[in-house]
Amino acid sequence: MASTGGEGPVAAGAAGSAGPAGAAGAAGTGAAPGAGTDGRDEVDRITAAWARVRPDLDVAPLEVLSRVSRLAHHLDRARASTFGAHGLERWEFDVLAALRRSGPPHRLTPSQLLPQTLVTSGTMTTRIDRLAARGLVTRQADPGDRRLVVVELTPAGLAQVDAAMASLLEREASFLDGLSRRDRDRLADLLRALVRPFELPG
């Protein structure tokens, strides 16, 4: 998940600053970032301030999308920290995880890796080279077609991505501690409906 920073694109543009403190100041609240004792969070304060100074605007989208943006920022930091603890960069985890998910023998062609990692073929070649130099993957001829090259997880790569994934799930589960199983399922359904239009084939 890409880091959005501060309020994220929507709220940053609306409040005039990319950082939470700047957004609060621009909104005129003077409040510190984060949730207060009244249960309101920074987005509540920003939207209330905009509703006060621009009552002609419908700020309802900020209620949802600014929180999604802020959550993405926190998740991005948590993932970077988790992967770093296992000696991996985020892009390294992405490639290794794609190979791991493919199942035994954990082997894919570079072209099969591209849509799962959302990078160009040139970038993928460089990433495979770096992972191979670390002993986490190997590059070899495809047993079914010697004209093709396949990338395969090494035992070291498999162990590293498995350990990182277990830590990631434990870390991210803590983000959902305040929600019941039913609420989690409902939230997943709502987010799926929100994201789906952006991921439909063009």
GROMACS .gro file of C-alpha atoms in nm:
model
  202
    1MET     CA    1   0.000   0.000   0.000
    2ALA     CA    2   0.151   0.332  -0.105
    3SER     CA    3   0.224   0.591   0.155
    4THR     CA    4   0.001   0.895   0.122
    5GLY     CA    5   0.147   1.106   0.398
    6GLY     CA    6  -0.048   1.318   0.642
    7GLU     CA    7  -0.406   1.378   0.541
    8GLY     CA    8  -0.364   1.220   0.200
    9PRO     CA    9  -0.435   1.383  -0.137
   10VAL     CA   10  -0.798   1.476  -0.072
   11ALA     CA   11  -0.770   1.630   0.271
   12ALA     CA   12  -0.428   1.777   0.209
   13GLY     CA   13  -0.560   1.968  -0.089
   14ALA     CA   14  -0.869   2.074   0.100
   15ALA     CA   15  -0.691   2.180   0.416
   16GLY     CA   16  -0.390   2.334   0.243
   17SER     CA   17  -0.118   2.120   0.400
   18ALA     CA   18   0.007   1.765   0.357
   19GLY     CA   19   0.077   1.713   0.724
   20PRO     CA   20  -0.177   1.652   1.000
   21ALA     CA   21  -0.061   1.948   1.209
   22GLY     CA   22  -0.061   2.175   0.906
   23ALA     CA   23  -0.408   2.059   0.809
   24ALA     CA   24  -0.538   2.130   1.157
   25GLY     CA   25  -0.387   2.478   1.152
   26ALA     CA   26  -0.527   2.552   0.807
   27ALA     CA   27  -0.867   2.437   0.926
   28GLY     CA   28  -0.838   2.685   1.211
   29THR     CA   29  -0.889   2.439   1.496
   30GLY     CA   30  -0.544   2.458   1.654
   31ALA     CA   31  -0.603   2.103   1.784
   32ALA     CA   32  -0.331   1.842   1.800
   33PRO     CA   33  -0.350   1.555   1.549
   34GLY     CA   34  -0.520   1.231   1.647
   35ALA     CA   35  -0.830   1.134   1.838
   36GLY     CA   36  -0.934   1.346   2.134
   37THR     CA   37  -1.101   1.253   2.458
   38ASP     CA   38  -1.438   1.337   2.303
   39GLY     CA   39  -1.396   1.053   2.054
   40ARG     CA   40  -1.350   1.287   1.758
   41ASP     CA   41  -1.044   1.249   1.537
   42GLU     CA   42  -0.850   1.490   1.320
   43VAL     CA   43  -1.077   1.429   1.022
   44ASP     CA   44  -1.379   1.526   1.233
   45ARG     CA   45  -1.210   1.852   1.324
   46ILE     CA   46  -1.107   1.928   0.966
   47THR     CA   47  -1.448   1.854   0.815
   48ALA     CA   48  -1.624   2.054   1.088
   49ALA     CA   49  -1.398   2.352   1.019
   50TRP     CA   50  -1.460   2.335   0.644
   51ALA     CA   51  -1.834   2.301   0.700
   52ARG     CA   52  -1.817   2.615   0.912
   53VAL     CA   53  -1.619   2.830   0.667
   54ARG     CA   54  -1.763   2.681   0.345
   55PRO     CA   55  -2.117   2.566   0.425
   56ASP     CA   56  -2.188   2.559   0.050
   57LEU     CA   57  -1.956   2.256   0.006
   58ASP     CA   58  -2.049   1.895   0.071
   59VAL     CA   59  -1.751   1.766   0.272
   60ALA     CA   60  -1.899   1.418   0.322
   61PRO     CA   61  -1.639   1.249   0.096
   62LEU     CA   62  -1.367   1.357   0.337
   63GLU     CA   63  -1.536   1.164   0.617
   64VAL     CA   64  -1.452   0.838   0.437
   65LEU     CA   65  -1.163   0.903   0.203
   66SER     CA   66  -0.944   1.107   0.436
   67ARG     CA   67  -0.963   0.825   0.690
   68VAL     CA   68  -0.876   0.569   0.422
   69SER     CA   69  -0.580   0.785   0.323
   70ARG     CA   70  -0.459   0.824   0.682
   71LEU     CA   71  -0.497   0.451   0.747
   72ALA     CA   72  -0.295   0.378   0.431
   73HIS     CA   73  -0.017   0.598   0.567
   74HIS     CA   74  -0.008   0.408   0.898
   75LEU     CA   75  -0.021   0.070   0.722
   76ASP     CA   76   0.260   0.169   0.488
   77ARG     CA   77   0.484   0.257   0.782
   78ALA     CA   78   0.394  -0.065   0.966
   79ARG     CA   79   0.467  -0.279   0.661
   80ALA     CA   80   0.802  -0.111   0.597
   81SER     CA   81   0.899  -0.170   0.960
   82THR     CA   82   0.787  -0.534   0.954
   83PHE     CA   83   0.966  -0.617   0.630
   84GLY     CA   84   1.277  -0.434   0.747
   85ALA     CA   85   1.289  -0.650   1.059
   86HIS     CA   86   1.320  -0.949   0.825
   87GLY     CA   87   1.588  -0.791   0.609
   88LEU     CA   88   1.353  -0.716   0.320
   89GLU     CA   89   1.246  -0.408   0.134
   90ARG     CA   90   0.882  -0.382   0.040
   91TRP     CA   91   0.945  -0.449  -0.328
   92GLU     CA   92   1.149  -0.758  -0.239
   93PHE     CA   93   0.861  -0.893  -0.034
   94ASP     CA   94   0.621  -0.828  -0.323
   95VAL     CA   95   0.824  -1.041  -0.565
   96LEU     CA   96   0.893  -1.319  -0.316
   97ALA     CA   97   0.530  -1.326  -0.206
   98ALA     CA   98   0.407  -1.357  -0.565
   99LEU     CA   99   0.633  -1.659  -0.613
  100ARG     CA  100   0.524  -1.809  -0.280
  101ARG     CA  101   0.154  -1.771  -0.362
  102SER     CA  102   0.201  -1.955  -0.690
  103GLY     CA  103   0.255  -2.279  -0.496
  104PRO     CA  104   0.520  -2.547  -0.554
  105PRO     CA  105   0.758  -2.528  -0.728
  106HIS     CA  106   0.723  -2.150  -0.659
  107ARG     CA  107   0.824  -2.065  -1.011
  108LEU     CA  108   0.697  -1.791  -1.247
  109THR     CA  109   0.816  -1.619  -1.561
  110PRO     CA  110   0.906  -1.249  -1.535
  111SER     CA  111   0.598  -1.166  -1.746
  112GLN     CA  112   0.379  -1.352  -1.496
  113LEU     CA  113   0.530  -1.148  -1.213
  114LEU     CA  114   0.460  -0.813  -1.378
  115PRO     CA  115   0.083  -0.784  -1.316
  116GLN     CA  116   0.130  -0.897  -0.955
  117THR     CA  117   0.392  -0.633  -0.877
  118LEU     CA  118   0.275  -0.346  -1.102
  119VAL     CA  119   0.618  -0.253  -1.238
  120THR     CA  120   0.772  -0.233  -1.585
  121SER     CA  121   0.964  -0.520  -1.742
  122GLY     CA  122   1.290  -0.327  -1.705
  123THR     CA  123   1.231  -0.270  -1.336
  124MET     CA  124   1.138  -0.635  -1.289
  125THR     CA  125   1.463  -0.747  -1.453
  126THR     CA  126   1.663  -0.531  -1.213
  127ARG     CA  127   1.468  -0.661  -0.913
  128ILE     CA  128   1.517  -1.023  -1.012
  129ASP     CA  129   1.890  -0.959  -1.054
  130ARG     CA  130   1.911  -0.813  -0.703
  131LEU     CA  131   1.712  -1.095  -0.544
  132ALA     CA  132   1.924  -1.353  -0.725
  133ALA     CA  133   2.241  -1.184  -0.598
  134ARG     CA  134   2.105  -1.223  -0.246
  135GLY     CA  135   2.037  -1.592  -0.301
  136LEU     CA  136   1.661  -1.554  -0.258
  137VAL     CA  137   1.565  -1.656  -0.613
  138THR     CA  138   1.725  -1.831  -0.908
  139ARG     CA  139   1.681  -1.763  -1.276
  140GLN     CA  140   1.677  -2.068  -1.504
  141ALA     CA  141   1.541  -2.205  -1.830
  142ASP     CA  142   1.177  -2.313  -1.823
  143PRO     CA  143   1.170  -2.696  -1.817
  144GLY     CA  144   0.865  -2.687  -2.044
  145ASP     CA  145   1.007  -2.439  -2.295
  146ARG     CA  146   1.381  -2.380  -2.301
  147ARG     CA  147   1.327  -2.048  -2.480
  148LEU     CA  148   1.168  -1.903  -2.167
  149VAL     CA  149   1.329  -1.798  -1.840
  150VAL     CA  150   1.162  -1.869  -1.507
  151VAL     CA  151   1.227  -1.725  -1.162
  152GLU     CA  152   1.212  -1.967  -0.871
  153LEU     CA  153   1.226  -1.922  -0.494
  154THR     CA  154   1.528  -2.070  -0.322
  155PRO     CA  155   1.488  -2.240   0.017
  156ALA     CA  156   1.632  -1.924   0.174
  157GLY     CA  157   1.384  -1.706  -0.012
  158LEU     CA  158   1.093  -1.924   0.090
  159ALA     CA  159   1.193  -1.918   0.457
  160GLN     CA  160   1.238  -1.541   0.452
  161VAL     CA  161   0.907  -1.459   0.288
  162ASP     CA  162   0.718  -1.702   0.512
  163ALA     CA  163   0.865  -1.545   0.826
  164ALA     CA  164   0.790  -1.193   0.700
  165MET     CA  165   0.433  -1.285   0.609
  166ALA     CA  166   0.363  -1.433   0.953
  167SER     CA  167   0.493  -1.116   1.119
  168LEU     CA  168   0.294  -0.897   0.881
  169LEU     CA  169  -0.034  -1.072   0.959
  170GLU     CA  170   0.028  -1.046   1.332
  171ARG     CA  171   0.108  -0.676   1.302
  172GLU     CA  172  -0.191  -0.597   1.083
  173ALA     CA  173  -0.431  -0.797   1.299
  174SER     CA  174  -0.356  -0.548   1.575
  175PHE     CA  175  -0.502  -0.272   1.355
  176LEU     CA  176  -0.839  -0.451   1.369
  177ASP     CA  177  -0.846  -0.536   1.739
  178GLY     CA  178  -1.124  -0.286   1.804
  179LEU     CA  179  -1.362  -0.444   1.551
  180SER     CA  180  -1.577  -0.753   1.590
  181ARG     CA  181  -1.558  -1.032   1.331
  182ARG     CA  182  -1.892  -0.914   1.192
  183ASP     CA  183  -1.770  -0.555   1.166
  184ARG     CA  184  -1.451  -0.668   0.992
  185ASP     CA  185  -1.650  -0.863   0.734
  186ARG     CA  186  -1.881  -0.568   0.677
  187LEU     CA  187  -1.590  -0.330   0.640
  188ALA     CA  188  -1.424  -0.564   0.390
  189ASP     CA  189  -1.746  -0.573   0.185
  190LEU     CA  190  -1.773  -0.195   0.184
  191LEU     CA  191  -1.411  -0.143   0.087
  192ARG     CA  192  -1.444  -0.403  -0.189
  193ALA     CA  193  -1.737  -0.212  -0.333
  194LEU     CA  194  -1.537   0.112  -0.312
  195VAL     CA  195  -1.225  -0.029  -0.479
  196ARG     CA  196  -1.389  -0.250  -0.745
  197PRO     CA  197  -1.461   0.022  -1.003
  198PHE     CA  198  -1.092   0.117  -1.012
  199GLU     CA  199  -0.983  -0.241  -1.077
  200LEU     CA  200  -1.232  -0.345  -1.344
  201PRO     CA  201  -1.073  -0.408  -1.687
  202GLY     CA  202  -1.067  -0.090  -1.890
   0.00000   0.00000   0.00000
